[in-house]
């Protein structure tokens, strides 16, 4: 890879998510060379992907060009690359655009959808971890309604309008709420010649409550909100298969559906070369110490979803969400400077800012530092926080305009099928 | 196709472009059944596609859901369909979702890129007539710069940064200007490790002047503006081939380029069944009379780019741009009502509102009703007119915000490669 040699130590960051970007920003203007690698040329604001899938936002408004992150900083290099292997013995990584040596390596690869080894579900269900995936889901939803108009088969029509969301975490809950609002506000107007009352939104949770990790109060309220919106909530149900038509479960409960969204789990996006059994914790994450150093590799760090730092409060690692990634990225930036100056590093302490999820218009739940509140105020807090953490002034403006418009007009205008006409869906899952 | 029978006559409109949408709007609340067919579920504001290609605008902000066009109107049906054939004898059309009979048919299929039979160019060059095509061009431009960073081969690097735009009409001129501004304002910041001064933008025009159809004054000024921005303007040069690497011309002039954009011509997007030699005019357009009736078929109308209405002022048909389509669509809406009431129809008279093209920041040329002006005022007029004709309040707001942001910050933030990673380009040309 064509990265010029520098007299400064080279820090290679794999992944431009919340962790990688926060770290890169902290390292700007420091005496280091920073190489940021990502397989996309943009940062994705994952918490709003479900709004792209449901036509509420343009994809471009929740993405930010990674080259802009450290614009004007001399020792910053971005490369569009997929890292295939780490060779810690030679302090080198292998990528699809060539090898690169490093002095320090930071793995910030995030997470990917966990199908728990079920390849049938992996092949047929949609997931929502990236912008292309969200756009494909948006197209699928819209295409299914167009298709429903064309069939005389009653069962097929119902299946095309039957959404099954597997997983009752924030992603599943937010998507279910957004689909329910589309059913209520948009479908009857857009498809007057279709009985859209028959559209169903099911959310299936394996455990006993929605939003595990939230307070019982938030979890209960989220369920109430969803039911108010007409979503069917199934708890304690384990999905076992989906062949593109029928969702099977551990019991005799089945769903006929042409749109299954898998939001039932994530796992660390680990890289070859670091996957020794003694490094990987549960969920395919890399075990790190309190400085985010990968156990056994002092020059390799891991931050965010991919890092598993077992602490007293979080014995199985921090939650795989934005906040730990941002906080670890920032602290690691400071710690790397300390490391280079041979000063002691500061251990990571997670500042749990709380959890929140939005279910719909004026309906959100927040658990923030002991305060638990739900409803319209929670919804405004949710919006404010998301606008605040969104990267880029233009993005904030565009998202804000869209939200105001959607709120006033009960509308979601970005309902466009933008992909080659009638293409096989399976090609578009990545 | 599942369209309910109605006691009203059925008007089938093929195509939801400027013509089709203007017509559909005029027919709302009239005693007719309107069926609008399009292979996309959205209307595309084609005059701004070049801004999508160059990262200035999100694709969603220049598209509008076709189902929203006549929302709430009982006798309006939209279907996502590709029409394959017209059978005028049985007053029927064939589509990929089944057959449909009509009482009146309106062909508003618009135009497609004309490669003048050169399949080699068609295979390798990009065109910019649809949103997917514009997004593919955006990705190609950005990927080429990422690629340029990776090569040690001096010639390859130059070819990756060498843009060749074939065609000096408004599309070519506007794209060339936008690329020149990117070269000046964005590339040096985004690619500090690349000598982006070597990037070249060439515009090749077969005729003697840019912007044929504009005033000589506008044409000259556009050329001055482009040269000011560093664009190389080649006039009187005919491109003969492009094999993916080398652009050949009629003389010994060649260009090494990895990004050739073909904007050298359009032709009517005609449909099988109406392509009898006596119906087709030059450029694959359907000959129509002054009421937009296709010659020889009293129940079939054609409007917009696909229609060739020979008049004294425009012996070879009206220009293939938005205004004739909008005006013909509106008049035809009135005329169809008259036709059904057995009243005489009104002949079409083109109200030429003028032509305009923008070359860059504060640089546009306008020929409006005898007034010819260029520069910053023309640029404001251009923006105002485009915002005005854009469909949808949200779209106008989002485009406006983006323009203000881009103007103040000298930026274009939507520079994201949103398509599956490192895919073969040839797949994405449609």
Coordinates of N, CA, C and O in Angstrom, one line a residue, chain A residues 264-395:
Chain A
X264 N -31.8 -10.0 15.6 CA -31.8 -10.8 16.8 C -30.5 -11.0 17.4 O -30.3 -11.6 18.5
X265 N -29.5 -10.4 16.8 CA -28.2 -10.5 17.4 C -27.0 -10.0 16.6 O -27.2 -9.9 15.4
X266 N -26.0 -9.6 17.2 CA -24.8 -9.1 16.5 C -23.6 -9.9 17.1 O -23.6 -10.4 18.2
X267 N -22.5 -9.9 16.3 CA -21.3 -10.5 16.8 C -20.1 -9.7 16.3 O -20.3 -8.9 15.3
X268 N -19.0 -9.8 17.0 CA -17.9 -9.0 16.6 C -17.4 -9.3 15.2 O -17.5 -10.5 14.8
X269 N -17.0 -8.3 14.4 CA -16.5 -8.5 13.1 C -15.0 -8.8 13.2 O -14.2 -7.9 12.9
X270 N -14.7 -10.0 13.6 CA -13.2 -10.3 13.9 C -12.5 -10.5 12.6 O -13.0 -10.7 11.5
X271 N -11.1 -10.4 12.7 CA -10.3 -10.5 11.5 C -9.4 -11.7 11.7 O -8.9 -12.0 12.8
X272 N -9.1 -12.4 10.6 CA -8.2 -13.5 10.6 C -6.8 -13.1 11.2 O -6.3 -12.0 10.9
X273 N -6.2 -14.0 12.0 CA -4.9 -13.7 12.5 C -4.9 -13.4 14.0 O -4.0 -13.4 14.7
X274 N -6.1 -12.9 14.4 CA -6.3 -12.6 15.8 C -7.4 -13.5 16.4 O -7.9 -13.2 17.5
X275 N -7.8 -14.5 15.7 CA -8.9 -15.3 16.2 C -8.5 -16.5 17.0 O -9.3 -17.4 17.1
X276 N -7.4 -16.5 17.5 CA -7.0 -17.6 18.4 C -8.0 -17.7 19.6 O -8.5 -16.7 20.0
X277 N -8.2 -18.9 20.0 CA -9.3 -19.2 21.0 C -9.0 -18.4 22.3 O -10.0 -18.0 22.9
X278 N -7.8 -18.1 22.6 CA -7.5 -17.4 23.8 C -7.8 -15.9 23.7 O -7.7 -15.2 24.7
X279 N -8.0 -15.4 22.6 CA -8.2 -14.0 22.4 C -9.7 -13.7 22.3 O -10.2 -12.6 22.7
X280 N -10.5 -14.6 21.7 CA -11.9 -14.3 21.4 C -12.7 -14.6 22.6 O -12.7 -15.7 23.2
X281 N -13.5 -13.6 23.0 CA -14.5 -13.8 24.1 C -15.8 -14.2 23.4 O -15.9 -14.5 22.2
X282 N -16.9 -14.3 24.2 CA -18.2 -14.7 23.7 C -18.6 -13.7 22.6 O -18.2 -12.5 22.7
X283 N -19.4 -14.1 21.7 CA -19.9 -13.2 20.6 C -18.8 -12.7 19.7 O -18.9 -11.7 19.1
X284 N -17.8 -13.5 19.6 CA -16.7 -13.3 18.6 C -16.0 -11.9 18.8 O -15.5 -11.3 17.9
X285 N -15.9 -11.5 20.1 CA -15.2 -10.3 20.4 C -13.8 -10.5 20.9 O -13.5 -11.6 21.4
X286 N -13.0 -9.5 20.7 CA -11.6 -9.6 21.1 C -11.5 -9.2 22.6 O -11.9 -8.1 23.0
X287 N -10.9 -10.1 23.4 CA -10.6 -9.8 24.8 C -9.6 -8.6 24.9 O -8.5 -8.7 24.4
X288 N -10.0 -7.6 25.7 CA -9.0 -6.5 25.9 C -8.9 -6.2 27.4 O -9.8 -6.5 28.2
X289 N -7.8 -5.6 27.7 CA -7.6 -5.2 29.1 C -8.2 -3.8 29.3 O -8.8 -3.2 28.4
X290 N -8.0 -3.2 30.4 CA -8.6 -1.9 30.7 C -8.1 -0.7 29.9 O -8.6 0.4 29.9
X291 N -7.0 -1.0 29.1 CA -6.5 0.1 28.2 C -6.9 -0.3 26.8 O -6.3 0.3 25.8
X292 N -7.8 -1.2 26.6 CA -8.2 -1.7 25.3 C -7.1 -2.4 24.5 O -7.2 -2.5 23.3
X293 N -6.1 -2.9 25.2 CA -5.1 -3.7 24.6 C -5.6 -5.1 24.4 O -6.1 -5.7 25.4
X294 N -5.4 -5.6 23.2 CA -5.9 -7.0 23.0 C -5.0 -7.9 23.8 O -3.7 -7.8 23.8
X295 N -5.6 -8.8 24.6 CA -4.8 -9.7 25.5 C -3.7 -10.4 24.7 O -4.0 -11.1 23.8
X296 N -2.5 -10.3 25.2 CA -1.4 -11.0 24.5 C -0.7 -10.2 23.4 O 0.3 -10.6 22.9
X297 N -1.3 -9.1 23.0 CA -0.7 -8.3 21.9 C -0.6 -6.8 22.3 O -1.5 -6.0 22.1
X298 N 0.5 -6.5 22.9 CA 0.6 -5.1 23.5 C 0.5 -4.0 22.4 O 0.2 -2.9 22.7
X299 N 0.9 -4.3 21.1 CA 0.8 -3.3 20.1 C -0.6 -3.2 19.4 O -0.8 -2.4 18.5
X300 N -1.5 -4.1 19.8 CA -2.8 -4.1 19.1 C -3.9 -3.8 20.1 O -4.0 -4.3 21.2
X301 N -4.7 -2.8 19.7 CA -5.8 -2.4 20.5 C -7.1 -2.7 19.8 O -7.1 -2.9 18.6
X302 N -8.2 -2.8 20.6 CA -9.5 -3.0 20.0 C -10.5 -2.1 20.8 O -10.4 -2.0 22.0
X303 N -11.3 -1.5 20.0 CA -12.3 -0.6 20.7 C -13.7 -0.8 20.1 O -13.8 -1.3 18.9
X304 N -14.7 -0.4 20.8 CA -16.1 -0.5 20.3 C -16.6 -1.9 20.4 O -16.2 -2.7 21.2
X305 N -17.6 -2.2 19.5 CA -18.3 -3.5 19.5 C -17.4 -4.7 19.5 O -17.7 -5.7 20.1
X306 N -16.2 -4.6 18.8 CA -15.4 -5.7 18.6 C -14.6 -6.0 19.9 O -14.1 -7.2 20.1
X307 N -14.5 -5.0 20.8 CA -13.7 -5.2 22.0 C -14.6 -5.7 23.2 O -15.7 -5.2 23.4
X308 N -14.1 -6.7 23.9 CA -14.8 -7.2 25.0 C -13.9 -7.0 26.3 O -12.9 -7.7 26.5
X309 N -14.3 -5.9 27.0 CA -13.5 -5.6 28.2 C -14.4 -6.0 29.4 O -15.4 -5.3 29.7
X310 N -14.0 -7.1 30.0 CA -14.8 -7.6 31.2 C -14.6 -6.7 32.4 O -13.4 -6.6 32.8
X311 N -15.6 -6.1 32.9 CA -15.5 -5.3 34.1 C -16.5 -5.9 35.2 O -17.3 -6.7 34.8
X312 N -16.4 -5.3 36.3 CA -17.4 -5.7 37.4 C -18.8 -5.5 37.0 O -19.7 -6.3 37.1
X313 N -19.1 -4.2 36.4 CA -20.4 -3.9 36.0 C -20.8 -4.7 34.7 O -22.0 -4.9 34.5
X314 N -19.9 -4.9 33.9 CA -20.2 -5.6 32.6 C -19.3 -6.8 32.4 O -18.3 -6.7 31.6
X315 N -19.6 -7.9 33.1 CA -18.7 -9.0 33.1 C -18.5 -9.6 31.7 O -17.5 -10.2 31.4
X316 N -19.5 -9.4 30.8 CA -19.4 -9.9 29.5 C -19.1 -8.8 28.5 O -19.4 -9.0 27.3
X317 N -18.5 -7.8 28.9 CA -18.1 -6.7 28.0 C -19.2 -5.6 28.0 O -20.3 -5.8 28.5
X318 N -18.9 -4.4 27.5 CA -19.8 -3.3 27.4 C -20.9 -3.6 26.4 O -20.6 -4.4 25.5
X319 N -22.0 -2.9 26.5 CA -23.0 -3.1 25.4 C -22.4 -2.7 24.1 O -21.6 -1.8 24.0
X320 N -22.9 -3.4 23.0 CA -22.4 -3.1 21.7 C -23.1 -2.0 21.0 O -23.9 -2.2 20.1
X321 N -23.0 -0.8 21.6 CA -23.6 0.4 21.1 C -22.6 1.5 20.9 O -21.4 1.3 21.1
X322 N -23.1 2.7 20.5 CA -22.2 3.8 20.1 C -21.4 4.3 21.3 O -20.2 4.5 21.1
X323 N -22.0 4.5 22.4 CA -21.3 5.2 23.5 C -20.0 4.6 24.0 O -19.0 5.3 24.1
X324 N -19.9 3.2 24.3 CA -18.6 2.7 24.7 C -17.6 2.9 23.6 O -16.4 3.2 23.8
X325 N -18.0 2.8 22.3 CA -17.1 2.9 21.2 C -16.5 4.4 21.2 O -15.3 4.6 21.1
X326 N -17.4 5.3 21.3 CA -16.9 6.7 21.3 C -16.0 7.0 22.5 O -14.9 7.6 22.3
X327 N -16.4 6.6 23.7 CA -15.6 6.8 24.9 C -14.3 6.1 24.8 O -13.2 6.6 25.2
X328 N -14.3 4.9 24.3 CA -13.0 4.1 24.2 C -12.1 4.7 23.2 O -10.9 4.8 23.3
X329 N -12.7 5.2 22.1 CA -11.9 5.8 21.0 C -11.2 7.1 21.5 O -10.0 7.3 21.3
X330 N -12.0 7.9 22.2 CA -11.4 9.1 22.8 C -10.3 8.9 23.8 O -9.2 9.5 23.7
X331 N -10.6 7.9 24.7 CA -9.6 7.7 25.7 C -8.3 7.0 25.1 O -7.2 7.4 25.5
X332 N -8.5 6.1 24.1 CA -7.4 5.5 23.5 C -6.5 6.5 22.8 O -5.3 6.4 22.8
X333 N -7.1 7.5 22.2 CA -6.4 8.6 21.6 C -5.4 9.3 22.6 O -4.2 9.5 22.3
X334 N -6.0 9.6 23.8 CA -5.1 10.2 24.9 C -4.1 9.1 25.3 O -2.9 9.5 25.5
X335 N -4.5 7.9 25.5 CA -3.6 6.9 26.0 C -2.4 6.6 25.0 O -1.3 6.3 25.5
X336 N -2.7 6.7 23.7 CA -1.6 6.4 22.8 C -0.5 7.4 22.8 O 0.7 7.1 22.7
X337 N -1.0 8.7 23.0 CA 0.0 9.8 23.2 C 0.8 9.5 24.5 O 2.1 9.6 24.5
X338 N 0.2 9.1 25.5 CA 0.9 8.8 26.8 C 1.9 7.6 26.6 O 3.0 7.6 27.0
X339 N 1.4 6.6 25.9 CA 2.2 5.4 25.6 C 3.5 5.8 24.9 O 4.6 5.4 25.2
X340 N 3.3 6.7 23.9 CA 4.5 7.1 23.1 C 5.4 8.0 23.9 O 6.6 8.1 23.7
X341 N 4.9 8.7 24.9 CA 5.7 9.5 25.8 C 6.2 8.7 27.0 O 6.7 9.3 28.0
X342 N 5.9 7.4 27.0 CA 6.3 6.5 28.1 C 5.7 6.9 29.4 O 6.3 6.8 30.5
X343 N 4.5 7.4 29.3 CA 3.8 7.8 30.6 C 2.7 6.7 30.8 O 2.3 6.0 29.9
X344 N 2.3 6.5 32.0 CA 1.3 5.5 32.3 C -0.1 5.8 31.6 O -0.5 7.0 31.6
X345 N -0.7 4.8 31.1 CA -2.0 5.0 30.5 C -3.1 5.0 31.5 O -3.0 4.5 32.6
X346 N -4.3 5.5 31.1 CA -5.4 5.7 32.1 C -6.4 4.5 31.8 O -6.7 4.3 30.6
X347 N -6.8 3.8 32.8 CA -7.8 2.7 32.5 C -9.1 3.3 32.1 O -9.5 4.3 32.5
X348 N -9.8 2.5 31.3 CA -11.1 2.9 30.8 C -12.2 2.7 31.8 O -12.3 1.6 32.5
X349 N -13.0 3.7 32.1 CA -14.2 3.6 32.9 C -15.4 4.0 32.1 O -15.4 5.2 31.6
X350 N -16.3 3.1 32.0 CA -17.5 3.4 31.1 C -18.4 4.4 31.8 O -18.9 4.1 32.9
X351 N -18.7 5.5 31.2 CA -19.7 6.4 31.7 C -21.0 6.1 31.0 O -21.3 6.6 29.9
X352 N -21.9 5.3 31.7 CA -23.1 4.9 31.1 C -24.1 6.0 31.0 O -24.7 6.4 32.0
X353 N -24.3 6.6 29.8 CA -25.1 7.8 29.7 C -26.6 7.3 29.5 O -27.5 8.2 29.4
X354 N -26.8 6.0 29.5 CA -28.2 5.6 29.5 C -28.6 5.0 28.2 O -27.8 5.0 27.2
X355 N -29.8 4.6 28.1 CA -30.3 4.0 26.8 C -31.6 4.7 26.4 O -32.4 5.1 27.3
X356 N -31.9 4.7 25.2 CA -33.2 5.2 24.7 C -33.6 4.6 23.4 O -32.7 4.1 22.6
X357 N -34.9 4.5 23.2 CA -35.4 4.0 21.9 C -36.6 4.7 21.6 O -37.4 5.1 22.5
X358 N -36.9 4.9 20.3 CA -38.1 5.6 19.9 C -39.0 4.6 19.2 O -38.6 3.8 18.5
X359 N -40.3 4.8 19.5 CA -41.2 3.8 19.0 C -42.0 4.5 17.9 O -42.4 3.8 16.9
X360 N -42.3 5.7 18.1 CA -43.1 6.4 17.0 C -43.2 7.9 17.5 O -42.6 8.4 18.4
X361 N -44.0 8.6 16.7 CA -44.4 9.9 16.9 C -44.7 10.2 18.4 O -45.7 9.6 19.0
X362 N -44.0 11.0 19.1 CA -44.2 11.4 20.5 C -44.1 10.2 21.4 O -44.5 10.2 22.6
X363 N -43.5 9.1 20.9 CA -43.4 7.9 21.7 C -42.0 7.4 21.8 O -41.5 6.9 20.8
X364 N -41.3 7.6 22.9 CA -40.0 7.1 23.1 C -39.8 6.7 24.6 O -40.6 7.1 25.4
X365 N -38.8 5.9 24.8 CA -38.5 5.5 26.2 C -37.0 5.9 26.5 O -36.2 5.7 25.6
X366 N -36.8 6.5 27.6 CA -35.4 6.8 28.0 C -35.1 6.3 29.4 O -35.9 6.5 30.3
X367 N -33.9 5.8 29.6 CA -33.4 5.4 30.9 C -32.1 6.2 31.0 O -31.1 5.8 30.4
X368 N -32.1 7.3 31.7 CA -30.8 8.1 31.7 C -30.4 8.4 33.1 O -31.1 9.1 33.8
X369 N -29.3 7.8 33.5 CA -28.7 8.0 34.9 C -29.8 8.0 36.0 O -29.9 8.9 36.8
X370 N -30.5 6.9 36.0 CA -31.5 6.8 37.1 C -32.9 7.4 36.8 O -33.9 7.1 37.4
X371 N -32.9 8.3 35.8 CA -34.2 8.9 35.4 C -34.8 8.0 34.4 O -34.2 7.7 33.4
X372 N -36.1 7.7 34.6 CA -36.8 6.9 33.6 C -38.0 7.7 33.2 O -38.9 8.0 34.0
X373 N -38.1 7.9 31.9 CA -39.3 8.7 31.4 C -39.6 8.2 30.0 O -38.8 7.7 29.3
X374 N -40.9 8.3 29.7 CA -41.4 7.8 28.4 C -42.4 8.8 27.9 O -42.9 9.7 28.6
X375 N -42.6 8.7 26.6 CA -43.6 9.6 26.0 C -43.0 10.8 25.2 O -41.9 10.6 24.6
X376 N -43.6 11.9 25.2 CA -43.3 13.0 24.3 C -42.0 13.6 24.7 O -41.1 13.9 23.8
X377 N -41.7 13.8 26.0 CA -40.5 14.4 26.4 C -39.3 13.5 26.0 O -38.3 14.0 25.5
X378 N -39.5 12.2 26.3 CA -38.4 11.2 25.9 C -38.2 11.3 24.4 O -37.0 11.2 24.0
X379 N -39.2 11.5 23.7 CA -39.1 11.5 22.2 C -38.3 12.8 21.8 O -37.4 12.7 20.9
X380 N -38.5 13.9 22.4 CA -37.7 15.1 22.1 C -36.2 14.9 22.5 O -35.3 15.3 21.8
X381 N -36.0 14.3 23.7 CA -34.7 14.0 24.1 C -34.0 13.1 23.1 O -32.8 13.3 22.7
X382 N -34.7 12.1 22.7 CA -34.1 11.1 21.7 C -33.7 11.9 20.5 O -32.6 11.7 20.0
X383 N -34.6 12.7 20.0 CA -34.2 13.5 18.7 C -33.0 14.4 18.9 O -32.1 14.4 18.1
X384 N -33.0 15.1 20.1 CA -31.9 16.0 20.3 C -30.6 15.3 20.4 O -29.6 15.7 19.8
X385 N -30.6 14.2 21.1 CA -29.4 13.4 21.3 C -28.9 12.8 20.0 O -27.7 12.9 19.6
X386 N -29.8 12.4 19.1 CA -29.4 11.8 17.8 C -28.9 12.9 16.9 O -27.9 12.7 16.2
X387 N -29.5 14.1 16.9 CA -29.0 15.2 16.1 C -27.6 15.6 16.6 O -26.7 15.9 15.8
X388 N -27.4 15.6 17.9 CA -26.1 16.0 18.5 C -25.0 15.1 18.1 O -23.9 15.5 17.8
X389 N -25.3 13.8 18.1 CA -24.2 12.8 17.8 C -24.0 12.6 16.3 O -23.0 12.0 15.9
X390 N -24.9 13.0 15.5 CA -24.8 12.9 14.1 C -23.6 13.7 13.6 O -23.4 14.9 14.1
X391 N -22.8 13.2 12.7 CA -21.6 13.9 12.3 C -21.9 14.8 11.1 O -22.5 14.3 10.1
X392 N -21.5 16.1 11.2 CA -21.6 17.0 10.0 C -22.8 17.9 10.2 O -23.9 17.5 10.5
X393 N -22.5 19.2 10.0 CA -23.6 20.2 10.1 C -24.7 20.0 9.1 O -25.8 20.1 9.4
X394 N -24.3 19.8 7.8 CA -25.2 19.6 6.8 C -26.2 18.4 7.1 O -27.4 18.5 6.9
X395 N -25.6 17.3 7.5 CA -26.4 16.2 7.9 C -27.5 16.5 8.9 O -28.6 16.2 8.8

